[in-house]
Tab-separated table of C-alpha atoms in Angstrom:
chain	number	residue	atom	x	y	z
I	1	UNK	CA	-1.143	-10.196	-4.526
I	2	UNK	CA	-2.910	-7.384	-6.426
I	3	UNK	CA	-6.736	-7.036	-6.624
I	4	UNK	CA	-8.855	-4.347	-8.306
I	5	UNK	CA	-12.286	-4.134	-6.678
I	6	UNK	CA	-13.778	-1.440	-8.963
I	7	UNK	CA	-12.881	1.346	-6.559
I	8	UNK	CA	-9.426	0.591	-5.258
I	9	UNK	CA	-6.267	-1.288	-6.273
I	10	UNK	CA	-5.297	-3.424	-3.265
I	11	UNK	CA	-1.599	-4.476	-3.246
I	12	UNK	CA	-0.603	-6.992	-0.562
I	13	UNK	CA	2.845	-8.239	0.424
I	14	UNK	CA	3.731	-10.764	3.081
I	15	UNK	CA	6.737	-11.982	4.941
I	16	UNK	CA	7.600	-14.667	7.430
I	17	UNK	CA	8.322	-12.435	10.397
I	18	UNK	CA	5.308	-12.519	12.750
I	19	UNK	CA	6.314	-9.253	14.453
I	20	UNK	CA	4.162	-6.306	13.330
I	21	UNK	CA	6.173	-3.237	12.366
I	22	UNK	CA	6.137	-0.106	14.416
I	23	UNK	CA	7.234	3.487	13.899
I	24	UNK	CA	10.989	3.906	13.310
I	25	UNK	CA	13.299	6.822	13.412
I	26	UNK	CA	14.779	7.733	9.986
I	27	UNK	CA	18.384	6.611	9.651
I	28	UNK	CA	20.102	7.695	6.467
I	29	UNK	CA	22.590	4.772	6.727
I	30	UNK	CA	19.961	2.111	7.253
I	31	UNK	CA	19.558	-0.493	4.524
I	32	UNK	CA	16.098	-1.597	5.665
I	33	UNK	CA	13.067	-0.285	7.449
I	34	UNK	CA	11.780	2.123	4.836
I	35	UNK	CA	8.899	0.100	3.429
I	36	UNK	CA	6.139	1.246	5.774
I	37	UNK	CA	7.164	4.867	5.385
I	38	UNK	CA	6.892	4.582	1.602
I	39	UNK	CA	3.548	2.847	1.896
I	40	UNK	CA	2.271	5.556	4.295
I	41	UNK	CA	3.359	8.276	1.850
I	42	UNK	CA	1.931	6.754	-1.370
I	43	UNK	CA	-1.180	4.749	-0.378
I	44	UNK	CA	-4.608	6.135	0.332
I	45	UNK	CA	-4.910	3.652	3.163
I	46	UNK	CA	-3.162	0.528	4.438
I	47	UNK	CA	-3.544	-2.303	6.921
I	48	UNK	CA	-1.175	-4.745	8.608
I	49	UNK	CA	-2.529	-8.119	9.697
I	50	UNK	CA	-1.030	-11.358	11.009
I	51	UNK	CA	-1.382	-14.290	8.688
I	52	UNK	CA	-0.317	-18.001	8.822
I	53	UNK	CA	3.492	-18.012	8.910
I	54	UNK	CA	4.030	-14.226	9.321
I	55	UNK	CA	2.258	-11.014	8.464
I	56	UNK	CA	0.748	-9.168	5.504
I	57	UNK	CA	0.505	-5.500	4.616
I	58	UNK	CA	-2.248	-4.389	2.211
I	59	UNK	CA	-2.220	-0.983	0.679
I	60	UNK	CA	-5.150	0.641	-1.158
I	61	UNK	CA	-4.586	2.986	-4.091
I	62	UNK	CA	-7.683	4.906	-5.371
I	63	UNK	CA	-7.340	6.311	-8.919
I	64	UNK	CA	-8.512	9.871	-9.632
I	65	UNK	CA	-11.726	9.778	-11.606
I	66	UNK	CA	-12.348	6.087	-10.926
I	67	UNK	CA	-10.025	4.810	-13.681
I	68	UNK	CA	-9.537	1.087	-14.069
I	69	UNK	CA	-5.784	0.495	-13.651
I	70	UNK	CA	-5.864	-2.079	-16.448
I	71	UNK	CA	-6.811	0.629	-18.960
I	72	UNK	CA	-5.001	3.615	-17.528
I	73	UNK	CA	-6.106	7.022	-16.263
I	74	UNK	CA	-9.119	8.899	-17.596
I	75	UNK	CA	-8.663	11.086	-20.686
I	76	UNK	CA	-8.309	14.167	-18.513
I	77	UNK	CA	-4.850	12.815	-17.512
I	78	UNK	CA	-5.782	12.255	-13.877
I	79	UNK	CA	-3.715	9.983	-11.770
I	80	UNK	CA	-3.661	8.775	-8.190
I	81	UNK	CA	-4.655	11.444	-5.722
I	82	UNK	CA	-4.395	11.638	-1.921
I	83	UNK	CA	-7.698	11.973	-0.156
């Protein structure tokens, strides 16, 4: 699910595994387990919460200059920025 609240684009994904993820050691040969590292790198903030039938992770992305993601970045060419 994706929601724009006027300040932040919230992107949520869910799965059926009720176990909450924890820190992992990087393994170049692994074929899974990179999602939370990607979210941590790209999102301004994120949250993991249990939900019926599993868990959900919601990441918040704040656009530079307050742009609405439906219309694109402001004319100054700004994009998402880490805070």
